[in-house]
Amino acid sequence: MAAENSKQFWKRSAKLPGSFIKERSKVNSVPLKSKKASSFHEFARNTSDAWDIGDDEEDGFSSPPFQTLNSKVALATAAQVLENHSKLRVKPERSQSTTSDVPASYQVIKSSSDAQLSRNSSDTCLRNPLHKQQSLPLRPIIPLVARISDQNASGAPPMTVREKTRLEKFRQLLSSHNTDLDELRKWSWPGVPREVRPVTWRLLSGYLPANTERRKLTLQRKREEYFGFIEQYYDSRNEEHHQDTYRQIHIDIPRTNPLIPLFQQPLVQEIFERILFIWAIRHPASGYVQGINDLVTPFFVVFLSEYVEEDVENFDVTNLSQDMLRSIEADSFWCMSKLLDGIQDNYTFAQPGIQKKVKALEELVSRIDEQVHSHFRRYEVEYLQFAFRWMNNLLMRELPLRCTIRLWDTYQSEPEGFSHFHLYVCAAFLIKWRKEILDEEDFQGLLMLLQNLPTIHWGNEEIGLLLAEAYRLKYMFADAPNHYRR
């Protein structure tokens, strides 16, 4: 009954915003001319969501006192509605109108991997200005234009003479009969060239042997072993004692980098489900914990780039062969497993590893920047409120994915990079924003800042400076832990 009254209200209200003017008459309604109705339908389709005409579609358009609609007024009003509506949008939406209707300021530069979706550079997506996106809470939004493979967000040339020299050095190291892993770590610390990153990461993570003759057989054996786990264990996801684990994985995977189309493809999500489920049941001490799903993505992207020359964020993985996909999946599993072996106490019951690291971060910051530390205490900000995520996700929610990949070049080169050096990176990362932190003078403002730090345009240069400062802190405090204890 209430629904019927509501419907009648919309029918009889002549001055509601977004509704077509219409009144009931005691006499039979006189429909508009078919030409007007057709024209209005066409106009409504072009303007898409300018207003909703759903209630009126059942009866046709009838309005005795207003049989004609001033087209100039309607067009002017609709244009104003659309302009105001676009300013209020906070989520990117696919435009329903033609490209001539989209303002030039909203055009998005597409990667070369998007060519199969659109061969005309004038095709665009309707998106928000970046300042609108940065104001949102919870987590930074990474637009597609912030491409994974960008060499430097500051606009440096993609390949300098120095970088070519470094690439040649990497190739020499990797092709030698027995790769010198210490030398490889030294060269990898400032960043690994994209062309050799997949094999370098396999070596640095301990997945591949240094001896070149053994690598092919090792890869074949480990990949077969992983798919043996799939055959042995994956069907058990439907068993009652694994239901909770599988359900949580199934919920978390669509949330993994939701604005990068690569990770929203069903085939990619199936791969992630298998990787995470197999890891969870083979590590019962911790099982699956939210946050582990993020740790698969850098490995997946790096190993995918071995088969894809263009930017991968829009790449359709169904274009790859089954053997290629199996190799990427197995290698991602084993390298993620190697990483988690060093930080598994982060994910066991009560996550003691993370709690210890957050406490160590608090002590370290209190020694290196007393003003920032006192500012947190004054406004009752606890380090656990923002730094738990920094430790749990290894800063992946704070940085664009391309920056995480660069950061992990160094983490895999550092002794205990993910477990120990990460502490100093977090400290350097926090102090990087000291001015912005000190400018905030209330609890809510500080928490909103710390959970939405503006790193959306960061690239290799910014990560390089962050790592240099982290190394300086490590040099000063790592061998003298009492320096950061009160």
XYZ file of C-alpha atoms in Angstrom:
486
model
C 0.000 0.000 0.000
C 2.814 2.340 0.923
C 4.517 1.572 -2.372
C 1.285 2.393 -4.231
C 0.920 5.716 -2.388
C 4.548 6.523 -3.128
C 3.987 5.801 -6.793
C 0.861 8.006 -6.857
C 2.829 10.784 -5.155
C 5.397 10.797 -7.955
C 2.554 10.681 -10.490
C 0.794 13.750 -9.119
C 3.735 15.918 -8.060
C 4.439 18.453 -10.759
C 7.512 20.169 -9.340
C 9.799 17.371 -8.224
C 13.426 17.643 -9.363
C 14.345 15.081 -11.969
C 10.765 14.178 -12.845
C 8.855 14.973 -15.996
C 6.028 17.463 -15.353
C 2.761 15.613 -15.317
C -0.674 16.062 -13.783
C -3.711 13.837 -13.485
C -7.003 15.049 -14.908
C -10.511 13.930 -14.192
C -11.066 13.511 -17.900
C -9.176 11.055 -20.078
C -5.514 12.084 -20.566
C -4.477 13.346 -23.958
C -1.144 11.762 -24.972
C 1.649 13.813 -26.394
C 2.285 13.609 -30.078
C 4.336 10.602 -31.033
C 7.029 12.849 -32.432
C 7.474 14.573 -29.068
C 7.566 11.261 -27.157
C 10.076 9.793 -29.578
C 12.208 12.907 -29.335
C 12.104 12.842 -25.545
C 13.017 9.135 -25.411
C 15.954 9.795 -27.684
C 17.022 12.738 -25.548
C 16.674 10.686 -22.355
C 18.832 7.906 -23.790
C 21.562 10.368 -24.727
C 21.574 12.006 -21.305
C 21.423 8.587 -19.632
C 20.950 9.264 -15.911
C 19.856 12.909 -16.001
C 16.531 11.782 -14.582
C 14.490 8.633 -14.128
C 11.391 8.136 -16.249
C 10.717 4.599 -15.035
C 7.357 5.362 -13.394
C 5.987 7.011 -16.504
C 6.884 4.378 -19.037
C 3.900 2.158 -18.253
C 1.254 4.694 -19.254
C 2.984 6.786 -21.883
C 3.324 10.543 -21.439
C 0.131 12.410 -20.670
C -0.133 15.998 -19.571
C -3.159 18.017 -20.685
C -2.078 21.404 -19.305
C 1.444 20.970 -20.703
C 1.102 19.349 -24.085
C 4.299 20.839 -25.462
C 7.790 21.040 -24.041
C 10.001 24.033 -24.781
C 12.998 22.298 -26.359
C 15.439 25.149 -25.662
C 14.539 25.198 -21.971
C 14.740 21.404 -21.762
C 18.142 21.256 -23.428
C 19.529 24.093 -21.299
C 18.197 22.520 -18.094
C 19.493 19.070 -19.013
C 22.937 20.496 -19.800
C 23.031 22.145 -16.370
C 21.877 18.931 -14.658
C 24.588 16.932 -16.410
C 27.273 19.469 -15.531
C 26.301 19.490 -11.856
C 25.914 15.720 -11.810
C 29.377 15.115 -13.245
C 30.932 17.329 -10.571
C 29.376 15.214 -7.840
C 30.541 11.843 -9.134
C 33.196 10.088 -7.117
C 33.317 6.725 -8.871
C 34.555 6.322 -12.462
C 31.731 5.351 -14.770
C 31.613 4.318 -18.384
C 29.979 7.071 -20.413
C 26.797 6.104 -22.230
C 26.956 9.046 -24.605
C 29.028 9.574 -27.704
C 32.569 10.881 -27.566
C 31.480 14.313 -28.714
C 29.456 14.636 -25.468
C 32.470 13.989 -23.216
C 34.433 17.046 -22.085
C 38.068 17.022 -23.202
C 39.262 17.356 -19.609
C 37.900 13.873 -18.856
C 39.800 12.037 -21.587
C 41.990 9.202 -20.327
C 45.243 8.183 -21.957
C 45.013 4.475 -22.701
C 47.834 2.010 -22.700
C 48.838 0.170 -25.837
C 47.301 -3.016 -24.427
C 43.880 -1.381 -24.736
C 44.096 -1.314 -28.534
C 41.874 -4.341 -28.975
C 39.095 -2.565 -27.079
C 39.335 0.680 -29.031
C 41.270 1.509 -32.164
C 40.227 5.126 -32.159
C 42.105 7.399 -29.789
C 39.048 9.612 -29.476
C 37.185 6.913 -27.461
C 37.189 8.005 -23.845
C 36.085 7.053 -20.374
C 34.285 9.476 -18.088
C 36.392 9.937 -14.997
C 36.784 12.303 -12.089
C 39.534 14.877 -11.695
C 42.317 13.492 -9.513
C 41.695 15.932 -6.667
C 38.224 14.476 -6.243
C 39.617 10.961 -6.007
C 42.277 11.893 -3.465
C 39.687 13.243 -1.054
C 38.037 9.847 -0.580
C 38.542 7.894 2.657
C 39.806 4.344 3.310
C 42.454 3.724 0.647
C 44.192 5.573 -2.179
C 42.592 5.258 -5.600
C 45.036 4.368 -8.357
C 43.704 5.388 -11.759
C 44.487 3.380 -14.859
C 46.588 6.230 -16.222
C 49.046 5.600 -13.379
C 50.406 2.635 -15.254
C 52.214 -0.231 -13.580
C 55.189 -0.061 -15.937
C 55.829 3.688 -15.725
C 59.552 4.119 -15.248
C 59.237 7.411 -13.429
C 56.249 9.543 -12.514
C 58.418 12.672 -12.780
C 58.759 12.281 -16.543
C 62.337 10.997 -16.893
C 63.286 9.171 -20.115
C 62.346 5.485 -19.968
C 65.853 4.250 -20.775
C 68.987 6.343 -20.228
C 72.555 5.400 -21.156
C 73.204 4.516 -17.527
C 70.177 2.226 -17.462
C 71.304 0.491 -20.647
C 74.669 -0.136 -19.019
C 72.971 -1.559 -15.935
C 70.773 -3.813 -18.058
C 73.851 -5.204 -19.809
C 75.473 -5.872 -16.422
C 72.388 -7.783 -15.261
C 72.402 -9.882 -18.402
C 76.047 -10.780 -17.856
C 75.376 -11.816 -14.253
C 72.319 -13.867 -15.124
C 73.945 -15.674 -18.034
C 77.087 -16.693 -16.160
C 77.416 -20.397 -15.303
C 76.928 -19.707 -11.596
C 75.289 -16.363 -10.908
C 76.997 -14.435 -8.114
C 73.976 -13.782 -5.887
C 75.806 -11.241 -3.695
C 76.722 -9.250 -6.772
C 73.175 -9.608 -8.104
C 71.785 -8.217 -4.828
C 74.167 -5.259 -4.993
C 73.032 -4.362 -8.499
C 69.360 -4.996 -7.697
C 69.238 -2.711 -4.646
C 68.754 0.491 -6.733
C 66.125 -1.254 -8.886
C 65.956 -4.096 -11.401
C 65.379 -3.379 -15.117
C 61.960 -4.537 -16.259
C 63.426 -6.822 -18.934
C 65.300 -9.016 -16.413
C 63.095 -8.599 -13.352
C 61.266 -11.984 -13.601
C 64.393 -14.154 -13.527
C 66.096 -11.833 -11.016
C 63.188 -12.082 -8.597
C 63.141 -15.874 -8.895
C 66.839 -15.965 -8.010
C 66.675 -13.409 -5.173
C 63.690 -15.128 -3.554
C 65.559 -18.450 -3.516
C 63.141 -20.103 -5.900
C 65.726 -20.636 -8.662
C 69.253 -22.039 -8.185
C 72.266 -19.919 -9.105
C 73.515 -22.619 -11.491
C 72.083 -21.963 -14.952
C 72.098 -25.647 -15.949
C 69.782 -26.572 -13.078
C 67.217 -23.800 -13.588
C 65.110 -25.375 -16.311
C 64.699 -28.676 -14.460
C 64.009 -26.874 -11.176
C 61.258 -24.776 -12.741
C 59.689 -27.827 -14.339
C 59.780 -29.798 -11.086
C 58.409 -26.978 -8.880
C 55.617 -26.147 -11.310
C 54.567 -29.795 -11.479
C 54.706 -29.981 -7.684
C 52.386 -26.979 -7.349
C 49.796 -28.413 -9.718
C 50.087 -31.684 -7.808
C 48.921 -29.711 -4.752
C 46.002 -28.402 -6.805
C 44.916 -31.923 -7.746
C 45.384 -33.159 -4.199
C 43.892 -30.332 -2.144
C 41.850 -27.856 -4.174
C 38.666 -29.938 -4.233
C 38.686 -29.894 -0.425
C 37.634 -26.222 -0.515
C 34.059 -27.539 -0.518
C 34.574 -29.517 2.685
C 33.039 -28.070 5.829
C 36.301 -27.516 7.755
C 37.716 -25.417 4.864
C 34.564 -23.439 4.142
C 35.489 -20.418 6.255
C 38.937 -20.151 4.669
C 37.643 -20.439 1.132
C 34.760 -18.027 1.780
C 37.114 -15.322 3.102
C 39.474 -15.740 0.140
C 36.512 -15.552 -2.225
C 35.392 -12.278 -0.591
C 38.837 -10.657 -0.564
C 39.973 -11.367 -4.110
C 37.608 -8.912 -5.892
C 38.873 -6.228 -3.477
C 42.454 -6.730 -4.637
C 43.445 -3.652 -6.675
C 39.816 -3.110 -7.733
C 40.611 -0.274 -10.156
C 43.104 -2.262 -12.230
C 41.120 -4.285 -14.808
C 43.728 -7.062 -14.908
C 42.731 -8.207 -11.413
C 38.996 -8.114 -12.123
C 39.199 -10.743 -14.857
C 37.506 -14.022 -13.779
C 40.463 -16.126 -14.928
C 42.921 -14.061 -12.864
C 40.664 -14.278 -9.812
C 40.480 -18.062 -10.181
C 44.290 -18.192 -10.249
C 44.486 -16.091 -7.071
C 41.905 -18.307 -5.349
C 43.950 -21.419 -6.027
C 47.232 -19.823 -4.926
C 45.819 -18.509 -1.646
C 43.827 -21.620 -0.797
C 46.759 -23.975 -1.377
C 49.045 -21.740 0.678
C 46.518 -21.542 3.531
C 45.979 -25.285 3.920
C 49.733 -25.956 3.697
C 50.371 -23.441 6.500
C 47.838 -24.342 9.196
C 49.706 -22.390 11.901
C 48.449 -19.184 10.342
C 46.008 -20.166 7.620
C 44.674 -17.443 5.387
C 44.667 -13.916 6.839
C 43.264 -10.824 5.148
C 46.119 -8.936 3.529
C 47.936 -11.964 2.178
C 45.881 -11.615 -1.009
C 47.710 -8.333 -1.768
C 51.097 -10.053 -1.607
C 50.369 -12.171 -4.696
C 49.869 -9.214 -7.030
C 53.471 -7.963 -7.507
C 54.691 -11.467 -8.343
C 51.805 -12.066 -10.717
C 52.434 -8.797 -12.580
C 56.191 -9.353 -12.810
C 55.877 -12.900 -14.132
C 53.110 -11.863 -16.514
C 55.390 -9.144 -17.931
C 57.709 -11.930 -19.102
C 55.127 -12.760 -21.787
C 53.603 -9.319 -22.379
C 55.577 -6.455 -23.883
C 52.998 -3.702 -23.409
C 51.511 -2.400 -20.175
C 49.742 -5.194 -18.375
C 47.031 -3.375 -16.416
C 44.487 -3.840 -19.235
C 45.894 -7.046 -20.698
C 43.420 -9.863 -21.349
C 45.056 -13.005 -19.963
C 42.869 -15.241 -22.127
C 45.280 -14.305 -24.952
C 47.982 -16.387 -23.264
C 48.414 -20.110 -23.709
C 47.527 -22.543 -20.950
C 51.215 -23.372 -20.383
C 52.088 -19.697 -19.914
C 49.290 -19.192 -17.394
C 50.313 -22.299 -15.472
C 53.924 -21.064 -15.296
C 52.852 -17.629 -14.026
C 50.552 -19.178 -11.418
C 53.086 -21.669 -10.074
C 55.945 -19.141 -9.948
C 53.713 -16.608 -8.149
C 52.789 -19.256 -5.573
C 56.343 -20.308 -4.816
C 57.784 -16.788 -4.636
C 54.949 -15.595 -2.394
C 55.562 -18.641 -0.192
C 59.250 -17.766 0.095
C 58.345 -14.205 1.104
C 55.829 -15.356 3.735
C 58.291 -17.850 5.206
C 60.256 -14.857 6.515
C 57.287 -12.990 8.018
C 54.868 -15.746 8.984
C 54.639 -14.516 12.594
C 52.811 -11.522 11.100
C 49.899 -13.838 10.351
C 49.788 -16.376 13.187
C 47.252 -16.066 16.014
C 47.036 -12.478 17.356
C 49.612 -11.494 14.716
C 52.482 -10.973 17.196
C 54.992 -10.098 14.475
C 52.969 -7.063 13.415
C 52.426 -5.910 16.988
C 56.161 -6.055 17.692
C 56.961 -4.117 14.511
C 54.384 -1.413 15.279
C 55.858 -1.016 18.765
C 59.373 -0.822 17.282
C 58.157 1.834 14.830
C 56.733 3.900 17.682
C 60.014 3.718 19.607
C 62.040 4.567 16.506
C 59.928 7.607 15.592
C 60.074 8.861 19.174
C 63.883 9.033 18.822
C 64.214 10.408 15.295
C 61.381 12.965 15.413
C 60.179 13.828 18.900
C 57.885 16.557 17.547
C 55.864 14.163 15.379
C 55.722 11.592 18.172
C 54.482 14.210 20.676
C 51.915 15.419 18.144
C 50.449 11.915 17.961
C 50.333 11.669 21.751
C 48.694 15.069 22.085
C 45.805 14.043 19.840
C 45.711 10.459 21.162
C 46.663 8.809 17.873
C 47.902 5.266 18.421
C 50.484 3.892 15.975
C 48.491 0.666 15.731
C 45.604 2.625 14.206
C 47.525 3.392 11.013
C 50.722 1.319 11.065
C 49.014 -2.057 11.450
C 48.027 -1.871 7.786
C 51.525 -0.702 6.841
C 52.980 -3.876 8.353
C 50.179 -6.250 7.382
C 50.172 -5.209 3.707
C 53.826 -4.092 3.403
C 52.692 -0.550 2.397
C 50.840 -1.945 -0.631
C 47.669 -0.019 0.274
C 49.695 3.189 0.575
C 51.601 3.023 -2.730
C 50.705 2.499 -6.399
C 51.492 -1.028 -7.564
C 54.356 0.125 -9.792
C 56.009 1.620 -6.672
C 55.524 -1.598 -4.705
C 57.298 -3.540 -7.451
C 60.240 -1.127 -7.337
C 60.276 -1.296 -3.521
C 60.409 -5.083 -3.625
C 63.484 -4.967 -5.858
C 65.272 -3.567 -2.819
C 63.501 -5.712 -0.228
C 64.689 -8.856 -2.020
C 68.217 -7.446 -2.149
C 68.344 -6.591 1.556
C 69.046 -9.198 4.229
C 65.652 -9.697 5.902
C 64.235 -6.977 3.700
C 60.552 -7.800 4.247
C 60.891 -8.478 7.970
C 63.564 -6.014 9.142
C 64.316 -3.305 6.581
C 60.607 -2.664 6.141
C 60.561 -1.103 9.634
C 62.968 1.643 8.531
C 61.055 2.192 5.295
C 57.886 2.749 7.339
C 59.701 5.208 9.606
C 61.087 7.125 6.623
C 57.647 7.040 5.005
C 56.022 8.524 8.105
C 58.587 11.312 8.529
C 58.230 12.141 4.824
C 54.807 13.592 5.733
C 55.848 15.405 8.935
C 54.725 18.840 7.694
C 51.290 17.556 6.713
C 51.040 15.651 10.019
C 51.921 18.704 12.129
C 49.408 20.813 10.190
C 46.550 18.536 11.311
C 45.214 19.483 14.721
C 42.589 16.898 15.529
C 42.341 13.124 15.814
C 40.050 12.635 12.822
C 42.164 14.817 10.524
C 45.331 12.916 11.438
C 43.736 9.513 10.869
C 42.247 10.581 7.525
C 45.647 11.886 6.401
C 47.565 8.793 7.508
C 45.105 6.471 5.766
C 45.053 8.475 2.509
C 48.576 9.753 1.940
C 48.900 11.386 -1.509
C 51.280 8.995 -3.270
C 49.162 8.519 -6.392
C 51.781 10.061 -8.715
C 54.846 8.527 -7.091
C 57.387 6.754 -9.278
C 60.933 5.416 -9.124
C 62.435 8.735 -8.069
C 60.251 9.076 -4.972
C 60.804 5.434 -3.988
C 64.556 5.875 -4.447
C 64.590 8.824 -2.032
C 62.448 6.918 0.464
C 64.793 3.918 0.364
C 67.871 6.125 0.763
C 66.410 7.678 3.916
C 65.408 4.212 5.205
C 68.964 2.988 4.652
C 70.319 5.980 6.584
C 68.016 5.174 9.508
C 69.018 1.535 9.414
C 72.707 2.478 9.412
C 72.170 4.692 12.456
C 69.867 2.456 14.516
C 69.953 -1.189 13.392
C 73.230 -2.045 15.099
C 72.433 0.136 18.101
C 68.844 -0.716 19.040
C 69.106 1.120 22.343
C 69.233 4.340 20.362
C 65.520 4.043 19.775
C 64.552 2.829 23.214
C 63.524 5.160 26.006
